[in-house]
PDB file of C-alpha atoms in Angstrom:
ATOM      1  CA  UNK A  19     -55.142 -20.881   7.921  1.00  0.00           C
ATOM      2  CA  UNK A  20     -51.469 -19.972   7.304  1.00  0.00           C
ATOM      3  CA  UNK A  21     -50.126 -16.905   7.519  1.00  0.00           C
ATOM      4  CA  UNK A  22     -46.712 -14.318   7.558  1.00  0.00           C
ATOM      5  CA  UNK A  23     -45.676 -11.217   8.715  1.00  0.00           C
ATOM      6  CA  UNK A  24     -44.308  -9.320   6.454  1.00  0.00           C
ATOM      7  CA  UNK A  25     -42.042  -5.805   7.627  1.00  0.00           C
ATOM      8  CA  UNK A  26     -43.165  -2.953   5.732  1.00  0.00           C
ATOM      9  CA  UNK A  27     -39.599  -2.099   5.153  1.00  0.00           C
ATOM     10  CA  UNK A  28     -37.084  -3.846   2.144  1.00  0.00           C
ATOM     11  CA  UNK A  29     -33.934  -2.733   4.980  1.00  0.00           C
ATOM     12  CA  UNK A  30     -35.847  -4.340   7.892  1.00  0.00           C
ATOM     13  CA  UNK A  31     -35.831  -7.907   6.047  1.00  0.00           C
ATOM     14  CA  UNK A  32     -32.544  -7.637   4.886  1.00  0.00           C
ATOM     15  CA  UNK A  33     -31.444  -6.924   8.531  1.00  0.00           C
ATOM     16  CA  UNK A  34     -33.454 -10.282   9.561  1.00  0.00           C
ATOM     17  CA  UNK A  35     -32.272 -12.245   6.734  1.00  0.00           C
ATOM     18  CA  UNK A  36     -28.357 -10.842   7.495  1.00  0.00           C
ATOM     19  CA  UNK A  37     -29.365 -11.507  11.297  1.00  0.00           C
ATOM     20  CA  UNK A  38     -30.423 -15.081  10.993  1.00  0.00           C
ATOM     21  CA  UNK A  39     -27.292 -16.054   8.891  1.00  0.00           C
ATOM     22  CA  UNK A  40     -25.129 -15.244  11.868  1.00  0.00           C
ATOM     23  CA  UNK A  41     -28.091 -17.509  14.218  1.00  0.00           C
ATOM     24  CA  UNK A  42     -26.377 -20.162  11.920  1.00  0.00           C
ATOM     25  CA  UNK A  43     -29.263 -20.125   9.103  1.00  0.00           C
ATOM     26  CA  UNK A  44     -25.994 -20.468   6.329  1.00  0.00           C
ATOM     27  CA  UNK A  45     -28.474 -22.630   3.746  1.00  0.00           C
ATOM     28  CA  UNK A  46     -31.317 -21.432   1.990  1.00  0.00           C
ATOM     29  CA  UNK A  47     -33.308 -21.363  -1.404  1.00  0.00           C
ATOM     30  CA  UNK A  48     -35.331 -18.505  -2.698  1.00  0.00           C
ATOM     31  CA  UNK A  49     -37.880 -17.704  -5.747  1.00  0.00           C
ATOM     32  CA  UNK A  50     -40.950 -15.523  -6.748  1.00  0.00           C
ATOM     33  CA  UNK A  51     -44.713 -16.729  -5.895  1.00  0.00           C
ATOM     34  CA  UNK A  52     -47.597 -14.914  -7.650  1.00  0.00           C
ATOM     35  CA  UNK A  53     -49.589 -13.364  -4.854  1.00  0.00           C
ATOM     36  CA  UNK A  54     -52.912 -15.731  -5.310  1.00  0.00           C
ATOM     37  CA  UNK A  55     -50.547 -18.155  -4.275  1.00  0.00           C
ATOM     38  CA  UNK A  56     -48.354 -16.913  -1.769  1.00  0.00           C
ATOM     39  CA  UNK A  57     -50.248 -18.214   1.140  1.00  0.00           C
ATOM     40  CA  UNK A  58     -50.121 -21.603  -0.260  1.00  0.00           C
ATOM     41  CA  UNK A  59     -45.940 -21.766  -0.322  1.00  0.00           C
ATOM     42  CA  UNK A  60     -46.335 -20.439   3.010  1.00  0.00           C
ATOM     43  CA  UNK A  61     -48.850 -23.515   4.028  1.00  0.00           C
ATOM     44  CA  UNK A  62     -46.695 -25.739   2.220  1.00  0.00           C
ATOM     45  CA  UNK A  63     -43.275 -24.749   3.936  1.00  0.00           C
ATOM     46  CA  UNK A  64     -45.078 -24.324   7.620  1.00  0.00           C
ATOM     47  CA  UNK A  65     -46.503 -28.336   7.017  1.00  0.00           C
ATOM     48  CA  UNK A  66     -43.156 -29.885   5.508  1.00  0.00           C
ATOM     49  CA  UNK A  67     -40.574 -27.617   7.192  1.00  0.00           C
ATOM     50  CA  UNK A  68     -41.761 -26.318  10.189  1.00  0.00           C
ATOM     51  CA  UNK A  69     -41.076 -22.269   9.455  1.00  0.00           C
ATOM     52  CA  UNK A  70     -43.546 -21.001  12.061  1.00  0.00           C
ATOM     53  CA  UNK A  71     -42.046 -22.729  15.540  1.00  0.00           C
ATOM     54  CA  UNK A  72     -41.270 -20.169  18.483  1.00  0.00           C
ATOM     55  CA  UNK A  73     -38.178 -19.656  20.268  1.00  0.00           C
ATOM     56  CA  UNK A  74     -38.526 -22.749  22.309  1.00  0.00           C
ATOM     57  CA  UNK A  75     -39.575 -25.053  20.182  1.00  0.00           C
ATOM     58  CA  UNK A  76     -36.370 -24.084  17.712  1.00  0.00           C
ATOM     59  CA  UNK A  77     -34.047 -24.642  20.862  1.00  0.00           C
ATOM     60  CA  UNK A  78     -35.563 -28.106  21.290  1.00  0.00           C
ATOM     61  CA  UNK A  79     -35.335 -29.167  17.910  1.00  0.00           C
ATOM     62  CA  UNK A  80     -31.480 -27.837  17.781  1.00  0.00           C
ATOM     63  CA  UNK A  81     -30.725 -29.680  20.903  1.00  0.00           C
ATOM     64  CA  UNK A  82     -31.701 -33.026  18.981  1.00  0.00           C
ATOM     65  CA  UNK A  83     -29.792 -31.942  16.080  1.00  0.00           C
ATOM     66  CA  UNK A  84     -32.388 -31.130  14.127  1.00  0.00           C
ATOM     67  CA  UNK A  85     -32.737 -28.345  11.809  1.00  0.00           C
ATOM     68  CA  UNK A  86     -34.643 -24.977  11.779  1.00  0.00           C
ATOM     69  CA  UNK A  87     -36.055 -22.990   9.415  1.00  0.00           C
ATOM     70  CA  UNK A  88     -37.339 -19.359   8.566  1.00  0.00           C
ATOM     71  CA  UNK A  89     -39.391 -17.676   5.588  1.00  0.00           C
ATOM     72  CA  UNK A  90     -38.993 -14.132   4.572  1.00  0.00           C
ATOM     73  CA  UNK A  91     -41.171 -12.548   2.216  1.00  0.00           C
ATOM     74  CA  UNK A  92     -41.779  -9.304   0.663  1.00  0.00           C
ATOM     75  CA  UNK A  93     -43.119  -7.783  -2.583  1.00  0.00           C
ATOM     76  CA  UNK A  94     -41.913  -7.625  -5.744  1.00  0.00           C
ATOM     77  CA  UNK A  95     -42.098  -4.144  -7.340  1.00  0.00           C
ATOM     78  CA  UNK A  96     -44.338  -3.475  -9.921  1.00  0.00           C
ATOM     79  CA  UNK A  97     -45.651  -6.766  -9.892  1.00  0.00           C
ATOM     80  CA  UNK A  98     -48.233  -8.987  -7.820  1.00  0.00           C
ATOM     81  CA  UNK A  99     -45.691 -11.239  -6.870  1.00  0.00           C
ATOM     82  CA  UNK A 100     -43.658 -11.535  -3.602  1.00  0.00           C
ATOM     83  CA  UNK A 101     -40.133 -12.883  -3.656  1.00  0.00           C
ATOM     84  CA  UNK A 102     -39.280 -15.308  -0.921  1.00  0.00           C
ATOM     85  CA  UNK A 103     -35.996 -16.999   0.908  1.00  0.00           C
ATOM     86  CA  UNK A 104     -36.395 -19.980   2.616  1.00  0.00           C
ATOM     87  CA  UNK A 105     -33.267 -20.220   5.538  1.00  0.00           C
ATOM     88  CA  UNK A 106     -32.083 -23.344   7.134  1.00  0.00           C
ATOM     89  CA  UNK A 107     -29.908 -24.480   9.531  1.00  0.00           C
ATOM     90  CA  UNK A 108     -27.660 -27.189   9.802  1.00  0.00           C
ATOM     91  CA  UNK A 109     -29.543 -30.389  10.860  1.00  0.00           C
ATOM     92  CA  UNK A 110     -31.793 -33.569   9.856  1.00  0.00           C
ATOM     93  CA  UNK A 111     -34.905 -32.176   8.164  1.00  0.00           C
ATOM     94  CA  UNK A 112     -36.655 -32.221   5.890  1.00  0.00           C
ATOM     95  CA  UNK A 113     -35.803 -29.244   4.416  1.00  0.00           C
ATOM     96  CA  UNK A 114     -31.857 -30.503   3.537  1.00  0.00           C
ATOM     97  CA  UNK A 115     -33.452 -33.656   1.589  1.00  0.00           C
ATOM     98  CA  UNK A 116     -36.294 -32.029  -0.616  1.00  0.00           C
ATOM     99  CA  UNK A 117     -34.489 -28.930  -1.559  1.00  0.00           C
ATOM    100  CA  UNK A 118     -31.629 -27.516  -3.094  1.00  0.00           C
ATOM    101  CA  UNK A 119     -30.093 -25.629  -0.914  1.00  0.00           C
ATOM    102  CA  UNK A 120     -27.160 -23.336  -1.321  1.00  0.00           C
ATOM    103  CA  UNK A 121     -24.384 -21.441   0.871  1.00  0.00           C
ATOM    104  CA  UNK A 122     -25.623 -18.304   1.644  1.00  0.00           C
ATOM    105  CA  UNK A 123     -22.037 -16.840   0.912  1.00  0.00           C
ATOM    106  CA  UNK A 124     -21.117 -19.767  -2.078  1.00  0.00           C
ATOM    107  CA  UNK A 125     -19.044 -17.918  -4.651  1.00  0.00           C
ATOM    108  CA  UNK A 126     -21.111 -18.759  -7.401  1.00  0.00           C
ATOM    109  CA  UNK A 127     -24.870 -19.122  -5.511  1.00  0.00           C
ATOM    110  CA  UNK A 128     -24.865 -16.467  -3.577  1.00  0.00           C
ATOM    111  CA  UNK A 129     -28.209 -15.019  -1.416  1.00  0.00           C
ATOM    112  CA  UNK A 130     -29.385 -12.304  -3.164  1.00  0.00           C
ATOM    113  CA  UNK A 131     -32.231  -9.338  -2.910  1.00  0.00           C
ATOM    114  CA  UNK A 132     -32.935  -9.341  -6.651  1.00  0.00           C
ATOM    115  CA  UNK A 133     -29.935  -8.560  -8.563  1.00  0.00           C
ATOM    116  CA  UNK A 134     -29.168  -5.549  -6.386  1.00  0.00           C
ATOM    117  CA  UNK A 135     -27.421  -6.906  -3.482  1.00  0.00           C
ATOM    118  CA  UNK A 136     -25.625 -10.374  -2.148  1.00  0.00           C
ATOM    119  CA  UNK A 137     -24.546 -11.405   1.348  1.00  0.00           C
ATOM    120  CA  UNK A 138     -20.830 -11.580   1.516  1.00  0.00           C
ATOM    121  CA  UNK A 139     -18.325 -12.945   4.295  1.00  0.00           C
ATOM    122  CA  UNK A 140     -15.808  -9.891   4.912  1.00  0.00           C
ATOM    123  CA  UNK A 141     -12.789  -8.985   7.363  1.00  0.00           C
ATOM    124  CA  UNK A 142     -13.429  -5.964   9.464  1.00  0.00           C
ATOM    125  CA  UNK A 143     -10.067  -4.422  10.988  1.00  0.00           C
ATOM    126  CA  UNK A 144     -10.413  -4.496  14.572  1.00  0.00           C
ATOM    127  CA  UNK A 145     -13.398  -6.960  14.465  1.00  0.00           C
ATOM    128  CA  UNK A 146     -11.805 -11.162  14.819  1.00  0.00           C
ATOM    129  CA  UNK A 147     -13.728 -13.337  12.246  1.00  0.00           C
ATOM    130  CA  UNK A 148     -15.464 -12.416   8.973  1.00  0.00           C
ATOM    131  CA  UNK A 149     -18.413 -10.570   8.998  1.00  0.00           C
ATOM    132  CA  UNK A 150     -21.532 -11.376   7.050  1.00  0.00           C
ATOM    133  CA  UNK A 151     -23.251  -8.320   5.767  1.00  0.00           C
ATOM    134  CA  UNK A 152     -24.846  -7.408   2.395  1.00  0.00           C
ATOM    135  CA  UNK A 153     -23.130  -5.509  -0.720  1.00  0.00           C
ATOM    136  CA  UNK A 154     -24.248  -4.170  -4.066  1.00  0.00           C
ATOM    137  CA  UNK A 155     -23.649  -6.961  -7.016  1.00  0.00           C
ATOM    138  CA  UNK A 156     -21.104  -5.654  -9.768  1.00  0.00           C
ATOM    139  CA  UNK A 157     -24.744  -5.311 -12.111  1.00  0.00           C
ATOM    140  CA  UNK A 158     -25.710  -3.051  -9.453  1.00  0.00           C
ATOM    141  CA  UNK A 159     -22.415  -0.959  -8.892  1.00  0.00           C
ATOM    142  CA  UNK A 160     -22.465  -0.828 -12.816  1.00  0.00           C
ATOM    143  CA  UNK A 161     -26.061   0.485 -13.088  1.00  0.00           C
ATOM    144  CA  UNK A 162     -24.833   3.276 -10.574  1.00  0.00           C
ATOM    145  CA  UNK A 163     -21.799   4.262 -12.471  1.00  0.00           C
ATOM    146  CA  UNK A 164     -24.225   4.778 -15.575  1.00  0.00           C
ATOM    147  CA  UNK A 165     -26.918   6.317 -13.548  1.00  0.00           C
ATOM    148  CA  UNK A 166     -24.212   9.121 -12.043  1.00  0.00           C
ATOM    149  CA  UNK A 167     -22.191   9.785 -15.169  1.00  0.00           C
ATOM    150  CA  UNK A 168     -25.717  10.181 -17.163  1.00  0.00           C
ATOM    151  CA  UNK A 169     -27.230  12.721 -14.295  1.00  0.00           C
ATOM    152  CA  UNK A 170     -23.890  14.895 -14.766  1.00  0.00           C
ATOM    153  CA  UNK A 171     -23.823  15.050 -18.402  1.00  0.00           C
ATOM    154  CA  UNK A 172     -27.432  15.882 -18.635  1.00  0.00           C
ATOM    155  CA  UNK A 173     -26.599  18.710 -16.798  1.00  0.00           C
ATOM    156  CA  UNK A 174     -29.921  19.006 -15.096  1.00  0.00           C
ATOM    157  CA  UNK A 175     -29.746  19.683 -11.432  1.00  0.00           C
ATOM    158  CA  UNK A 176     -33.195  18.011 -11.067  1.00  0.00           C
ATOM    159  CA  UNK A 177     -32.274  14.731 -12.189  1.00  0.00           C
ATOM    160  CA  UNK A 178     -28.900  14.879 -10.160  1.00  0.00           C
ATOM    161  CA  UNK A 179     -30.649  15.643  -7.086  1.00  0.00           C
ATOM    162  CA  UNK A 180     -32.789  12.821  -7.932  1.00  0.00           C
ATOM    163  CA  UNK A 181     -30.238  10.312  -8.300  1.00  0.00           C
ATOM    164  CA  UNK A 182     -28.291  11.577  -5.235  1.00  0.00           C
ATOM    165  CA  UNK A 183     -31.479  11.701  -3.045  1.00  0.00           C
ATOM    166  CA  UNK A 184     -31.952   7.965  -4.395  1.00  0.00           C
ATOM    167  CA  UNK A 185     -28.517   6.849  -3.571  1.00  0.00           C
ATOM    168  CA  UNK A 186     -28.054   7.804  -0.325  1.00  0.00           C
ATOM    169  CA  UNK A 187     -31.496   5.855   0.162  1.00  0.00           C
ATOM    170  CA  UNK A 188     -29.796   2.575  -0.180  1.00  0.00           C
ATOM    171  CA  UNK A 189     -29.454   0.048   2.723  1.00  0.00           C
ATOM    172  CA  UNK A 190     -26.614   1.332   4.714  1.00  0.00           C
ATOM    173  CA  UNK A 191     -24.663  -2.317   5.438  1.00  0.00           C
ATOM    174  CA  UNK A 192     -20.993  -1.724   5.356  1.00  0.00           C
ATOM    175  CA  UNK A 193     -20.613  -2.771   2.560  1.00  0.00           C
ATOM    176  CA  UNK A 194     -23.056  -0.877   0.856  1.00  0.00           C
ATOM    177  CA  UNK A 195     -21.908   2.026   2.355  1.00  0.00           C
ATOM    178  CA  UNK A 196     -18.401   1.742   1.398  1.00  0.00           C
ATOM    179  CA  UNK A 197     -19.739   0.851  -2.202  1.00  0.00           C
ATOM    180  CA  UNK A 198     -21.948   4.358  -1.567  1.00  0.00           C
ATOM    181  CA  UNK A 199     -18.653   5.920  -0.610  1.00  0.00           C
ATOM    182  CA  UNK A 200     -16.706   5.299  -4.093  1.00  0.00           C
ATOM    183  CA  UNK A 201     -19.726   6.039  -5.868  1.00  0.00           C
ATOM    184  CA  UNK A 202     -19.419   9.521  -4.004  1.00  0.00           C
ATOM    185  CA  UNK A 203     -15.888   9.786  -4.926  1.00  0.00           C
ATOM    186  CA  UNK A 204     -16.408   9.007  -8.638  1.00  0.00           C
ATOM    187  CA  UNK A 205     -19.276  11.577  -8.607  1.00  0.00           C
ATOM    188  CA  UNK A 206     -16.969  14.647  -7.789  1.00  0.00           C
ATOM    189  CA  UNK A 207     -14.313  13.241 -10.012  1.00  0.00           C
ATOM    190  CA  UNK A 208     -16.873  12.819 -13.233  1.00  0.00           C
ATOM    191  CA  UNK A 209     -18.436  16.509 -12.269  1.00  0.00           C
ATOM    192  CA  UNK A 210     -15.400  18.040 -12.661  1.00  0.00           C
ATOM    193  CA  UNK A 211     -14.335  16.410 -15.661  1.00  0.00           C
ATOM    194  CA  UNK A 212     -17.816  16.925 -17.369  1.00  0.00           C
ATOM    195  CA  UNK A 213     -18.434  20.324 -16.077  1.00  0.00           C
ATOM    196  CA  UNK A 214     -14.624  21.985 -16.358  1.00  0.00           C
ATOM    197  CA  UNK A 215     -15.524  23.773 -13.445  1.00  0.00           C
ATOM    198  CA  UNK A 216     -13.778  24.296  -9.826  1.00  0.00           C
ATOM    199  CA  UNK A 217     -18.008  24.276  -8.521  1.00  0.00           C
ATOM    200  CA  UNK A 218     -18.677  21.373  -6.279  1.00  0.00           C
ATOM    201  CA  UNK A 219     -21.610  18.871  -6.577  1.00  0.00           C
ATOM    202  CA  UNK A 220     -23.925  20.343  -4.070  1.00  0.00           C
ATOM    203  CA  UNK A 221     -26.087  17.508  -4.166  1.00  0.00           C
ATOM    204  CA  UNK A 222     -23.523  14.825  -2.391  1.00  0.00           C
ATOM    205  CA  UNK A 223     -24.704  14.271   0.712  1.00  0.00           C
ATOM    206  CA  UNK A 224     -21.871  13.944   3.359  1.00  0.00           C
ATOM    207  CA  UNK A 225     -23.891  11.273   5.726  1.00  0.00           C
ATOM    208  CA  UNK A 226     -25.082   7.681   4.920  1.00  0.00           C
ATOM    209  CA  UNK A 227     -27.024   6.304   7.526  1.00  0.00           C
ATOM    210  CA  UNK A 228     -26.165   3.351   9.522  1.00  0.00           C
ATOM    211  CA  UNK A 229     -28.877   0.150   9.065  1.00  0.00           C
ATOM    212  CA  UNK A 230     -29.125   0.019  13.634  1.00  0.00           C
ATOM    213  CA  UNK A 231     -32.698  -0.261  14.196  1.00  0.00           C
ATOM    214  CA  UNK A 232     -34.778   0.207  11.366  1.00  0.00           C
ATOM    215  CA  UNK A 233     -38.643   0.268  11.584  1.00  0.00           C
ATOM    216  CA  UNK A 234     -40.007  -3.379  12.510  1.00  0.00           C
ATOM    217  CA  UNK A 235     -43.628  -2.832  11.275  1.00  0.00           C
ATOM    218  CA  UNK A 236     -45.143  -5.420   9.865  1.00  0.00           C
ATOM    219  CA  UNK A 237     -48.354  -6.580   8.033  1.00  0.00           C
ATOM    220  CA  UNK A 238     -50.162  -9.515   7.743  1.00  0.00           C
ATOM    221  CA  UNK A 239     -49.350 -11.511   4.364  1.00  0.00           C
ATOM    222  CA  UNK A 240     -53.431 -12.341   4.072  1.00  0.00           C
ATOM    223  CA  UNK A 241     -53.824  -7.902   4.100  1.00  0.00           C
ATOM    224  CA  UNK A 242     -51.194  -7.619   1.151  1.00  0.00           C
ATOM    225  CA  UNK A 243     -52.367  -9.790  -0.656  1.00  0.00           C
ATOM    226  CA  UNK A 244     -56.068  -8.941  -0.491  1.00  0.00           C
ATOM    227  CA  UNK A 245     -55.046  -4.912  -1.043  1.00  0.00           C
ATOM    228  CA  UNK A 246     -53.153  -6.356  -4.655  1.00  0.00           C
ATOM    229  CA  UNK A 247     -56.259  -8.619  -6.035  1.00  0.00           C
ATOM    230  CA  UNK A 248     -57.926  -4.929  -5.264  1.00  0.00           C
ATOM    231  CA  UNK A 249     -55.322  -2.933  -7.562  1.00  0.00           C
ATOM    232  CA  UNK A 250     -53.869  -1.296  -4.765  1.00  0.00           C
ATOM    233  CA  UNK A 251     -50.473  -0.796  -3.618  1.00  0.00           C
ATOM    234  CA  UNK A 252     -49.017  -3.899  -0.893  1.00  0.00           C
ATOM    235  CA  UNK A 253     -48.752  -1.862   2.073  1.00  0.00           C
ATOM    236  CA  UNK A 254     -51.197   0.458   4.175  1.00  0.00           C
ATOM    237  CA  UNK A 255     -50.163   4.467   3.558  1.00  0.00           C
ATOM    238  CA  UNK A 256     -51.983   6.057   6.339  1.00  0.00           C
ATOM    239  CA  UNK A 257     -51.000   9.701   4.709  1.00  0.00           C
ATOM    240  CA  UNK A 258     -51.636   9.300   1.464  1.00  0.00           C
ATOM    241  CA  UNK A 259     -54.490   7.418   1.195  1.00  0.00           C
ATOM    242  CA  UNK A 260     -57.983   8.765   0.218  1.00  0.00           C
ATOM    243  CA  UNK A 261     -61.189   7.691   2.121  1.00  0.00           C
ATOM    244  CA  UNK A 262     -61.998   5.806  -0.634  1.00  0.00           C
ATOM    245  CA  UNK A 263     -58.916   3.307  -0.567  1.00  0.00           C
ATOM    246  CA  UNK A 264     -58.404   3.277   3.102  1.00  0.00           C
ATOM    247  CA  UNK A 265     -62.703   2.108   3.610  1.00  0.00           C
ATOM    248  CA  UNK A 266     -61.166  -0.601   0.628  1.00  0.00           C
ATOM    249  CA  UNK A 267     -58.359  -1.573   2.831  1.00  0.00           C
ATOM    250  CA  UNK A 268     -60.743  -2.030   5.807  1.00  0.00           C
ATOM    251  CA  UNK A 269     -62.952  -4.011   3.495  1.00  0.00           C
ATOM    252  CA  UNK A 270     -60.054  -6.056   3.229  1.00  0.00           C
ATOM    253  CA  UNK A 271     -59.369  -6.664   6.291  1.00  0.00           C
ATOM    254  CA  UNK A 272     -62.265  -7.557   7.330  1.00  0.00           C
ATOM    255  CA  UNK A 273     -62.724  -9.942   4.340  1.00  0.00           C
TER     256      UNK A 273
END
């Protein structure tokens, strides 16, 4: 039977998905899959497109001008669904003639991770080339904006740490992080407009990690989606868990 690891982490993917687009994978198509199905597409896409070769069988394929292909999958939140992106590289396959691919980077079809952040091609200073790397989309940035100026003028220090704590949780790609970095900017402006006071925001937080090497764990796509038919949440959480829904998750696994 088919199956996928999945990372445990949303940043971990990205990183893959950003990492892959450099390998050359510049086409792809993405879409949601209810979980009772998700093994299926993954069946399906393994059979017609050949997702699941290894390292060598990739380089033999590209050598006869073929094309490769990877699947990324994680899970939707608050939902039993997983979102996919199919990846592709340049080549004869399958793959080019039965779907409709898109540009990773096209202006108007961009990849996306929901409708919170799009791989872009960017210059770097110092760096020859573009860079591809992921930013927030404008409906994202906006959302921010409202989130910050809301926090502020509630004037509740518990929902402003809350929204600081949860920005500076982002992915840190550059250009998230320079995105982060206005939104930081904006914040000290908008607290000393709404507040009239000299006080600083102690709630910015001066560092935004770097996305180097984020945790790689990963999880079979069979285990999530046996833990959501049981009501429980897609990935294993060791230390928070009771007994009750970690002898479940064995129960699962062992299903």
């Amino acid at each position: 039977m088919s199956d996928l690891k999945v990372f445990r982490y949303k940043t971990t993917t990205m990183q893959r998905i950003q990492r892959n687009i450099t390998k050359g994978y510049i086409w792809y198509t993405s879409g949601i899959v209810a979980s009772h199905r998700a093994l299926k597409l993954v069946e399906k896409f393994e059979t017609l497109y050949l997702t699941n070769l290894n390292k060598n069988q990739r380089n033999y394929r590209k050598f006869q001008g073929k094309c490769n292909t990877r699947l990324y999958m994680y899970p939707d939140p608050d939902s039993k669904n997983f979102r996919w992106w199919l990846l592709a590289t340049d080549g004869k396959g399958q793959v080019h003639e039965l779907e409709k691919l898109q540009l990773v980077y096209d202006q108007k079809y961009k990849l996306q991770w929901n409708d919170d952040y799009e791989i872009v091609r960017v210059s770097k200073a110092g760096k020859s080339g573009e860079v591809i790397t992921w930013r927030m989309t404008k409906k994202c940035r906006d959302a921010w904006y409202r989130r910050i100026q809301s926090a502020i003028r509630s004037k509740s220090d518990d929902e402003m740490k809350q929204t600081m704590w949860s920005l500076h949780r982002v992915p840190g790609f550059s250009e998230v992080r320079e995105t982060v970095k206005k939104l930081k900017t904006y914040t000290e402006k908008e607290w000393k407009r709404s507040r009239r006071s000299k006080t600083k925001c102690t709630h910015i937080t001066q560092f935004i990690p770097y996305v180097r090497h984020p945790d790689a764990r990963d999880y079979l796509l069979s285990l999530l989606v046996k833990r959501m038919n049981l009501g429980l949440p897609p990935f294993p959480r060791n230390d928070i868990e009771t007994p009750r829904i970690k002898k479940m998750t064995l129960e699962a696994e062992n299903v």
